[in-house]
Amino acid sequence: MTRHVEVLDVTKNYAVDSEVPALENISFSVEDGEFLCIVGPSGCGKSTLLKLIAGLERPTSGEIRLQGECVTGPHEKISMVFQSSALFPWRTVLENVEYGLEALRIPKGRRREIAKDYVDMVGLRGSENLHPKQLSGGMKQRVGIARALAVNPEVILMDEAFSAIDEFTAETLREEVAEIHDDTEKTFLLVTHNLPEAIELADRIVVLSAKPGRVKTIVEVNLRRPRNETDLNFIHIHRNIFHLLKEELENSIIRHRIRSMQEFEKLPDIEEK
């Protein structure tokens, strides 16, 4: 396998005078055809990292590379599936899936054929002419996945793609995404707060620290698919990552208290006045 995506010493600040960056000195690579998951405490910059890889934002320092070339903006070979599905309400299912193909100037007849193929792939045949308001949460996410795949990207980014739907639908979608990954052999990156979800899908899991987000460790998931949450090895991986995240949460609370104490000490002593 070869390095497909590289994150090289990436730092992201949202304010010039900010004391604490969102992400700091992040480095890791994603292999061609790999399924990589990113987990970390709330607010550690997971979604920000995905936006940087997508080219939707620029790092303050460091580089994102796709096959050795620096990503400086949205890239036709990188697609993203958002938590909210981000569908256009005035477009039908088929028209939403066609959107990226329009941007690539694919002729109307051909893009309609491609869109229909991907609508079928995600199990929405018969729903082509429905609008988003007529769809369930799970159906909307299927449309988002179909739209991301239709432009034939090399890399698919998924930002908490299963978190806004019920668990039964989410489990079904996870199985379908795993099958799509297996069939297409494309590179997938998923940001999630759901540890069992990450272990079920990932070849490797990048664990980020509390803010500022840094790579705390990268966990190999050498389990045969399909994976079972009751398997002892699955439980062992879950326990290890859970303890890593708990440690980060505790450290974050301590850092916050120390920072608060330092700010308190800076306050003027009223009794001295």
Short mmCIF file of N, CA and C in Angstrom, two decimals, residues 97-243:
data_model
loop_
_atom_site.label_atom_id
_atom_site.label_comp_id
_atom_site.label_asym_id
_atom_site.label_seq_id
_atom_site.Cartn_x
_atom_site.Cartn_y
_atom_site.Cartn_z
N VAL A 97 -27.97 14.11 -6.06
CA VAL A 97 -26.84 13.23 -6.39
C VAL A 97 -26.10 13.75 -7.62
N GLU A 98 -26.81 14.41 -8.52
CA GLU A 98 -26.22 14.94 -9.75
C GLU A 98 -25.38 16.20 -9.52
N TYR A 99 -25.55 16.83 -8.36
CA TYR A 99 -24.98 18.17 -8.16
C TYR A 99 -23.47 18.23 -8.46
N GLY A 100 -22.70 17.33 -7.88
CA GLY A 100 -21.26 17.34 -8.11
C GLY A 100 -20.90 17.07 -9.56
N LEU A 101 -21.70 16.27 -10.23
CA LEU A 101 -21.46 15.96 -11.64
C LEU A 101 -21.70 17.19 -12.51
N GLU A 102 -22.66 18.02 -12.11
CA GLU A 102 -22.90 19.28 -12.82
C GLU A 102 -21.67 20.17 -12.72
N ALA A 103 -21.09 20.24 -11.51
CA ALA A 103 -19.90 21.07 -11.30
C ALA A 103 -18.73 20.60 -12.16
N LEU A 104 -18.71 19.29 -12.45
CA LEU A 104 -17.65 18.73 -13.31
C LEU A 104 -18.01 18.82 -14.79
N ARG A 105 -19.15 19.42 -15.09
CA ARG A 105 -19.62 19.63 -16.46
C ARG A 105 -19.84 18.32 -17.21
N ILE A 106 -20.33 17.31 -16.50
CA ILE A 106 -20.71 16.05 -17.14
C ILE A 106 -22.01 16.28 -17.90
N PRO A 107 -22.11 15.84 -19.16
CA PRO A 107 -23.35 16.04 -19.93
C PRO A 107 -24.57 15.50 -19.19
N LYS A 108 -25.72 16.15 -19.39
CA LYS A 108 -26.94 15.85 -18.63
C LYS A 108 -27.33 14.38 -18.69
N GLY A 109 -27.35 13.80 -19.88
CA GLY A 109 -27.75 12.40 -20.02
C GLY A 109 -26.84 11.46 -19.26
N ARG A 110 -25.53 11.70 -19.35
CA ARG A 110 -24.56 10.84 -18.68
C ARG A 110 -24.64 11.00 -17.17
N ARG A 111 -24.79 12.23 -16.69
CA ARG A 111 -24.84 12.42 -15.22
C ARG A 111 -26.12 11.82 -14.65
N ARG A 112 -27.19 11.81 -15.42
CA ARG A 112 -28.42 11.17 -14.96
C ARG A 112 -28.23 9.66 -14.80
N GLU A 113 -27.51 9.05 -15.74
CA GLU A 113 -27.22 7.61 -15.66
C GLU A 113 -26.37 7.30 -14.44
N ILE A 114 -25.33 8.11 -14.23
CA ILE A 114 -24.43 7.90 -13.10
C ILE A 114 -25.19 8.06 -11.78
N ALA A 115 -26.00 9.11 -11.69
CA ALA A 115 -26.76 9.36 -10.47
C ALA A 115 -27.71 8.21 -10.16
N LYS A 116 -28.38 7.69 -11.17
CA LYS A 116 -29.28 6.56 -10.96
C LYS A 116 -28.54 5.34 -10.43
N ASP A 117 -27.34 5.09 -10.97
CA ASP A 117 -26.54 3.95 -10.51
C ASP A 117 -26.23 4.06 -9.03
N TYR A 118 -25.87 5.27 -8.57
CA TYR A 118 -25.50 5.43 -7.17
C TYR A 118 -26.71 5.49 -6.25
N VAL A 119 -27.83 5.98 -6.76
CA VAL A 119 -29.07 5.91 -5.99
C VAL A 119 -29.44 4.45 -5.75
N ASP A 120 -29.27 3.63 -6.78
CA ASP A 120 -29.51 2.19 -6.63
C ASP A 120 -28.54 1.58 -5.62
N MET A 121 -27.28 1.99 -5.69
CA MET A 121 -26.24 1.41 -4.82
C MET A 121 -26.56 1.62 -3.35
N VAL A 122 -27.15 2.78 -3.01
CA VAL A 122 -27.44 3.06 -1.60
C VAL A 122 -28.87 2.67 -1.22
N GLY A 123 -29.55 1.93 -2.11
CA GLY A 123 -30.85 1.36 -1.76
C GLY A 123 -32.02 2.32 -1.83
N LEU A 124 -31.97 3.31 -2.72
CA LEU A 124 -33.04 4.29 -2.80
C LEU A 124 -33.80 4.24 -4.13
N ARG A 125 -33.72 3.13 -4.83
CA ARG A 125 -34.50 3.01 -6.06
C ARG A 125 -35.98 3.18 -5.75
N GLY A 126 -36.64 3.99 -6.55
CA GLY A 126 -38.05 4.31 -6.32
C GLY A 126 -38.25 5.62 -5.60
N SER A 127 -37.16 6.19 -5.05
CA SER A 127 -37.25 7.45 -4.31
C SER A 127 -36.60 8.60 -5.07
N GLU A 128 -36.26 8.37 -6.34
CA GLU A 128 -35.50 9.34 -7.12
C GLU A 128 -36.13 10.72 -7.18
N ASN A 129 -37.47 10.79 -7.21
CA ASN A 129 -38.15 12.06 -7.41
C ASN A 129 -38.67 12.69 -6.12
N LEU A 130 -38.31 12.12 -4.98
CA LEU A 130 -38.69 12.70 -3.70
C LEU A 130 -37.77 13.87 -3.35
N HIS A 131 -38.29 14.79 -2.54
CA HIS A 131 -37.49 15.91 -2.05
C HIS A 131 -37.04 15.61 -0.60
N PRO A 132 -35.99 16.26 -0.13
CA PRO A 132 -35.46 15.97 1.21
C PRO A 132 -36.50 15.98 2.33
N LYS A 133 -37.49 16.87 2.26
CA LYS A 133 -38.50 16.94 3.33
C LYS A 133 -39.36 15.67 3.38
N GLN A 134 -39.31 14.88 2.31
CA GLN A 134 -40.09 13.63 2.26
C GLN A 134 -39.26 12.42 2.70
N LEU A 135 -38.02 12.65 3.09
CA LEU A 135 -37.11 11.56 3.42
C LEU A 135 -36.88 11.46 4.93
N SER A 136 -36.63 10.25 5.40
CA SER A 136 -36.20 10.04 6.79
C SER A 136 -34.73 10.45 6.92
N GLY A 137 -34.27 10.53 8.16
CA GLY A 137 -32.86 10.88 8.39
C GLY A 137 -31.91 9.92 7.72
N GLY A 138 -32.21 8.62 7.82
CA GLY A 138 -31.35 7.62 7.20
C GLY A 138 -31.32 7.73 5.68
N MET A 139 -32.49 8.03 5.09
CA MET A 139 -32.56 8.18 3.63
C MET A 139 -31.75 9.40 3.18
N LYS A 140 -31.81 10.47 3.96
CA LYS A 140 -31.03 11.67 3.62
C LYS A 140 -29.53 11.36 3.62
N GLN A 141 -29.09 10.58 4.62
CA GLN A 141 -27.67 10.23 4.66
C GLN A 141 -27.28 9.34 3.48
N ARG A 142 -28.18 8.47 3.05
CA ARG A 142 -27.91 7.65 1.87
C ARG A 142 -27.72 8.53 0.64
N VAL A 143 -28.54 9.57 0.53
CA VAL A 143 -28.39 10.50 -0.59
C VAL A 143 -27.04 11.20 -0.52
N GLY A 144 -26.66 11.62 0.70
CA GLY A 144 -25.36 12.27 0.88
C GLY A 144 -24.20 11.37 0.49
N ILE A 145 -24.30 10.10 0.84
CA ILE A 145 -23.26 9.13 0.48
C ILE A 145 -23.22 8.92 -1.03
N ALA A 146 -24.42 8.80 -1.65
CA ALA A 146 -24.49 8.62 -3.10
C ALA A 146 -23.89 9.82 -3.82
N ARG A 147 -24.20 11.03 -3.34
CA ARG A 147 -23.66 12.24 -3.95
C ARG A 147 -22.14 12.29 -3.85
N ALA A 148 -21.62 11.88 -2.70
CA ALA A 148 -20.16 11.88 -2.52
C ALA A 148 -19.48 10.87 -3.45
N LEU A 149 -20.11 9.73 -3.66
CA LEU A 149 -19.51 8.68 -4.49
C LEU A 149 -19.66 8.95 -5.98
N ALA A 150 -20.71 9.68 -6.36
CA ALA A 150 -21.05 9.84 -7.78
C ALA A 150 -19.94 10.52 -8.59
N VAL A 151 -19.16 11.38 -7.94
CA VAL A 151 -18.11 12.11 -8.67
C VAL A 151 -16.82 11.29 -8.79
N ASN A 152 -16.91 10.02 -8.37
CA ASN A 152 -15.78 9.09 -8.46
C ASN A 152 -14.53 9.63 -7.76
N PRO A 153 -14.66 9.98 -6.47
CA PRO A 153 -13.50 10.49 -5.73
C PRO A 153 -12.53 9.37 -5.38
N GLU A 154 -11.34 9.75 -5.00
CA GLU A 154 -10.38 8.78 -4.48
C GLU A 154 -10.48 8.67 -2.96
N VAL A 155 -10.94 9.77 -2.33
CA VAL A 155 -11.01 9.84 -0.87
C VAL A 155 -12.41 10.30 -0.47
N ILE A 156 -13.05 9.57 0.46
CA ILE A 156 -14.36 9.96 0.99
C ILE A 156 -14.21 10.28 2.46
N LEU A 157 -14.56 11.51 2.82
CA LEU A 157 -14.51 11.97 4.21
C LEU A 157 -15.92 11.97 4.79
N MET A 158 -16.06 11.46 6.01
CA MET A 158 -17.37 11.36 6.65
C MET A 158 -17.28 11.98 8.04
N ASP A 159 -18.07 13.05 8.25
CA ASP A 159 -18.03 13.78 9.51
C ASP A 159 -19.25 13.41 10.36
N GLU A 160 -19.06 12.53 11.34
CA GLU A 160 -20.15 12.10 12.23
C GLU A 160 -21.38 11.69 11.40
N ALA A 161 -21.15 10.93 10.34
CA ALA A 161 -22.18 10.68 9.34
C ALA A 161 -23.36 9.86 9.85
N PHE A 162 -23.19 9.15 10.98
CA PHE A 162 -24.27 8.30 11.48
C PHE A 162 -24.85 8.78 12.80
N SER A 163 -24.41 9.93 13.29
CA SER A 163 -24.75 10.34 14.65
C SER A 163 -26.14 10.97 14.76
N ALA A 164 -26.71 11.45 13.66
CA ALA A 164 -27.99 12.15 13.73
C ALA A 164 -29.18 11.25 13.41
N ILE A 165 -28.95 9.94 13.32
CA ILE A 165 -30.03 9.00 12.99
C ILE A 165 -30.12 7.93 14.07
N ASP A 166 -31.25 7.22 14.09
CA ASP A 166 -31.45 6.21 15.13
C ASP A 166 -30.46 5.06 14.96
N GLU A 167 -30.21 4.33 16.04
CA GLU A 167 -29.15 3.33 16.06
C GLU A 167 -29.40 2.19 15.09
N PHE A 168 -30.64 1.76 14.92
CA PHE A 168 -30.93 0.67 13.99
C PHE A 168 -30.57 1.08 12.56
N THR A 169 -30.98 2.30 12.17
CA THR A 169 -30.65 2.80 10.83
C THR A 169 -29.15 3.01 10.69
N ALA A 170 -28.53 3.53 11.76
CA ALA A 170 -27.09 3.76 11.71
C ALA A 170 -26.33 2.46 11.51
N GLU A 171 -26.74 1.41 12.20
CA GLU A 171 -26.06 0.11 12.06
C GLU A 171 -26.22 -0.42 10.64
N THR A 172 -27.40 -0.27 10.06
CA THR A 172 -27.62 -0.69 8.68
C THR A 172 -26.72 0.08 7.73
N LEU A 173 -26.64 1.41 7.94
CA LEU A 173 -25.80 2.23 7.07
C LEU A 173 -24.32 1.90 7.23
N ARG A 174 -23.90 1.61 8.45
CA ARG A 174 -22.50 1.24 8.67
C ARG A 174 -22.15 -0.02 7.88
N GLU A 175 -23.05 -1.00 7.91
CA GLU A 175 -22.83 -2.23 7.14
C GLU A 175 -22.74 -1.93 5.65
N GLU A 176 -23.60 -1.03 5.17
CA GLU A 176 -23.59 -0.70 3.75
C GLU A 176 -22.32 0.06 3.37
N VAL A 177 -21.89 0.98 4.24
CA VAL A 177 -20.65 1.73 3.97
C VAL A 177 -19.45 0.78 3.95
N ALA A 178 -19.44 -0.20 4.86
CA ALA A 178 -18.36 -1.19 4.88
C ALA A 178 -18.34 -1.98 3.57
N GLU A 179 -19.51 -2.32 3.06
CA GLU A 179 -19.60 -3.05 1.79
C GLU A 179 -19.12 -2.18 0.62
N ILE A 180 -19.53 -0.90 0.64
CA ILE A 180 -19.10 0.02 -0.42
C ILE A 180 -17.59 0.19 -0.39
N HIS A 181 -17.03 0.32 0.81
CA HIS A 181 -15.57 0.43 0.93
C HIS A 181 -14.89 -0.82 0.37
N ASP A 182 -15.44 -1.98 0.70
CA ASP A 182 -14.86 -3.23 0.22
C ASP A 182 -14.97 -3.35 -1.30
N ASP A 183 -16.11 -2.93 -1.84
CA ASP A 183 -16.34 -3.06 -3.29
C ASP A 183 -15.53 -2.05 -4.10
N THR A 184 -15.43 -0.81 -3.61
CA THR A 184 -14.79 0.25 -4.39
C THR A 184 -13.30 0.38 -4.11
N GLU A 185 -12.86 -0.10 -2.92
CA GLU A 185 -11.46 0.00 -2.50
C GLU A 185 -10.97 1.46 -2.46
N LYS A 186 -11.92 2.37 -2.20
CA LYS A 186 -11.54 3.77 -2.05
C LYS A 186 -11.04 4.03 -0.63
N THR A 187 -10.40 5.17 -0.44
CA THR A 187 -9.89 5.55 0.87
C THR A 187 -10.98 6.29 1.64
N PHE A 188 -11.28 5.82 2.86
CA PHE A 188 -12.32 6.43 3.69
C PHE A 188 -11.70 6.99 4.97
N LEU A 189 -12.14 8.19 5.37
CA LEU A 189 -11.81 8.75 6.68
C LEU A 189 -13.11 9.13 7.38
N LEU A 190 -13.31 8.61 8.56
CA LEU A 190 -14.53 8.87 9.32
C LEU A 190 -14.19 9.49 10.67
N VAL A 191 -14.77 10.65 10.95
CA VAL A 191 -14.71 11.24 12.28
C VAL A 191 -15.93 10.76 13.05
N THR A 192 -15.73 10.25 14.26
CA THR A 192 -16.84 9.76 15.06
C THR A 192 -16.53 9.87 16.54
N HIS A 193 -17.58 9.99 17.36
CA HIS A 193 -17.42 9.92 18.82
C HIS A 193 -17.82 8.54 19.33
N ASN A 194 -18.25 7.68 18.41
CA ASN A 194 -18.79 6.36 18.75
C ASN A 194 -17.68 5.32 18.62
N LEU A 195 -17.14 4.87 19.75
CA LEU A 195 -16.01 3.94 19.71
C LEU A 195 -16.35 2.60 19.05
N PRO A 196 -17.48 1.95 19.40
CA PRO A 196 -17.81 0.70 18.71
C PRO A 196 -17.91 0.88 17.19
N GLU A 197 -18.43 2.02 16.76
CA GLU A 197 -18.53 2.32 15.32
C GLU A 197 -17.14 2.37 14.70
N ALA A 198 -16.22 3.06 15.36
CA ALA A 198 -14.86 3.18 14.85
C ALA A 198 -14.19 1.80 14.76
N ILE A 199 -14.36 0.99 15.80
CA ILE A 199 -13.72 -0.33 15.82
C ILE A 199 -14.35 -1.26 14.79
N GLU A 200 -15.64 -1.11 14.57
CA GLU A 200 -16.34 -1.93 13.57
C GLU A 200 -15.84 -1.66 12.16
N LEU A 201 -15.52 -0.39 11.86
CA LEU A 201 -15.22 0.00 10.47
C LEU A 201 -13.74 0.14 10.15
N ALA A 202 -12.93 0.53 11.13
CA ALA A 202 -11.59 1.02 10.83
C ALA A 202 -10.53 -0.06 10.66
N ASP A 203 -9.56 0.25 9.80
CA ASP A 203 -8.30 -0.49 9.77
C ASP A 203 -7.36 0.05 10.85
N ARG A 204 -7.42 1.39 11.02
CA ARG A 204 -6.66 2.04 12.09
C ARG A 204 -7.51 3.17 12.65
N ILE A 205 -7.25 3.51 13.93
CA ILE A 205 -7.97 4.59 14.60
C ILE A 205 -6.96 5.60 15.13
N VAL A 206 -7.09 6.85 14.69
CA VAL A 206 -6.27 7.94 15.20
C VAL A 206 -6.98 8.52 16.43
N VAL A 207 -6.31 8.48 17.57
CA VAL A 207 -6.87 9.01 18.82
C VAL A 207 -6.23 10.38 19.07
N LEU A 208 -7.08 11.42 19.13
CA LEU A 208 -6.59 12.77 19.37
C LEU A 208 -6.68 13.12 20.84
N SER A 209 -5.81 14.01 21.28
CA SER A 209 -5.84 14.51 22.65
C SER A 209 -6.90 15.59 22.78
N ALA A 210 -7.15 16.02 24.02
CA ALA A 210 -8.03 17.16 24.26
C ALA A 210 -7.39 18.41 23.67
N LYS A 211 -8.20 19.46 23.50
CA LYS A 211 -7.74 20.69 22.88
C LYS A 211 -6.49 21.24 23.56
N PRO A 212 -5.46 21.59 22.80
CA PRO A 212 -5.39 21.50 21.34
C PRO A 212 -5.21 20.06 20.87
N GLY A 213 -5.92 19.69 19.83
CA GLY A 213 -5.85 18.33 19.33
C GLY A 213 -4.46 17.97 18.83
N ARG A 214 -3.92 16.90 19.38
CA ARG A 214 -2.66 16.33 18.91
C ARG A 214 -2.88 14.83 18.74
N VAL A 215 -2.02 14.16 17.98
CA VAL A 215 -2.14 12.72 17.85
C VAL A 215 -1.60 12.08 19.13
N LYS A 216 -2.51 11.49 19.90
CA LYS A 216 -2.11 10.83 21.14
C LYS A 216 -1.55 9.44 20.83
N THR A 217 -2.24 8.72 19.96
CA THR A 217 -1.75 7.41 19.52
C THR A 217 -2.54 6.98 18.29
N ILE A 218 -2.05 5.98 17.59
CA ILE A 218 -2.77 5.38 16.47
C ILE A 218 -2.91 3.89 16.75
N VAL A 219 -4.15 3.42 16.75
CA VAL A 219 -4.45 2.04 17.14
C VAL A 219 -4.74 1.19 15.90
N GLU A 220 -4.01 0.10 15.76
CA GLU A 220 -4.28 -0.87 14.68
C GLU A 220 -5.46 -1.74 15.09
N VAL A 221 -6.38 -1.96 14.14
CA VAL A 221 -7.54 -2.82 14.40
C VAL A 221 -7.41 -4.06 13.53
N ASN A 222 -6.71 -5.04 14.03
CA ASN A 222 -6.45 -6.26 13.26
C ASN A 222 -7.49 -7.32 13.60
N LEU A 223 -8.74 -7.03 13.27
CA LEU A 223 -9.84 -7.96 13.51
C LEU A 223 -10.48 -8.34 12.19
N ARG A 224 -10.87 -9.61 12.07
CA ARG A 224 -11.54 -10.06 10.86
C ARG A 224 -12.94 -9.46 10.77
N ARG A 225 -13.36 -9.17 9.54
CA ARG A 225 -14.71 -8.65 9.30
C ARG A 225 -15.62 -9.79 8.86
N PRO A 226 -16.94 -9.69 9.20
CA PRO A 226 -17.59 -8.68 10.04
C PRO A 226 -17.19 -8.81 11.50
N ARG A 227 -17.20 -7.69 12.21
CA ARG A 227 -16.74 -7.65 13.59
C ARG A 227 -17.90 -7.68 14.57
N ASN A 228 -17.63 -8.28 15.72
CA ASN A 228 -18.67 -8.48 16.73
C ASN A 228 -18.26 -7.78 18.02
N GLU A 229 -19.16 -6.94 18.55
CA GLU A 229 -18.85 -6.18 19.76
C GLU A 229 -18.62 -7.07 20.98
N THR A 230 -19.08 -8.32 20.94
CA THR A 230 -18.90 -9.21 22.08
C THR A 230 -17.59 -9.99 22.00
N ASP A 231 -16.87 -9.84 20.88
CA ASP A 231 -15.58 -10.51 20.74
C ASP A 231 -14.58 -9.93 21.74
N LEU A 232 -13.79 -10.80 22.39
CA LEU A 232 -12.88 -10.34 23.44
C LEU A 232 -11.85 -9.34 22.91
N ASN A 233 -11.36 -9.53 21.70
CA ASN A 233 -10.39 -8.60 21.13
C ASN A 233 -11.03 -7.24 20.85
N PHE A 234 -12.28 -7.26 20.40
CA PHE A 234 -13.04 -6.02 20.18
C PHE A 234 -13.18 -5.27 21.51
N ILE A 235 -13.56 -5.99 22.55
CA ILE A 235 -13.73 -5.39 23.88
C ILE A 235 -12.41 -4.83 24.39
N HIS A 236 -11.32 -5.54 24.14
CA HIS A 236 -9.99 -5.10 24.59
C HIS A 236 -9.61 -3.77 23.92
N ILE A 237 -9.82 -3.67 22.61
CA ILE A 237 -9.51 -2.43 21.89
C ILE A 237 -10.38 -1.29 22.40
N HIS A 238 -11.67 -1.58 22.61
CA HIS A 238 -12.60 -0.57 23.11
C HIS A 238 -12.15 -0.06 24.47
N ARG A 239 -11.77 -0.98 25.36
CA ARG A 239 -11.34 -0.61 26.70
C ARG A 239 -10.09 0.26 26.66
N ASN A 240 -9.14 -0.09 25.81
CA ASN A 240 -7.89 0.68 25.72
C ASN A 240 -8.14 2.10 25.24
N ILE A 241 -8.95 2.25 24.18
CA ILE A 241 -9.22 3.59 23.65
C ILE A 241 -10.05 4.40 24.65
N PHE A 242 -11.00 3.75 25.30
CA PHE A 242 -11.82 4.43 26.29
C PHE A 242 -10.95 5.01 27.40
N HIS A 243 -9.98 4.23 27.88
CA HIS A 243 -9.09 4.72 28.94
C HIS A 243 -8.23 5.88 28.46
#
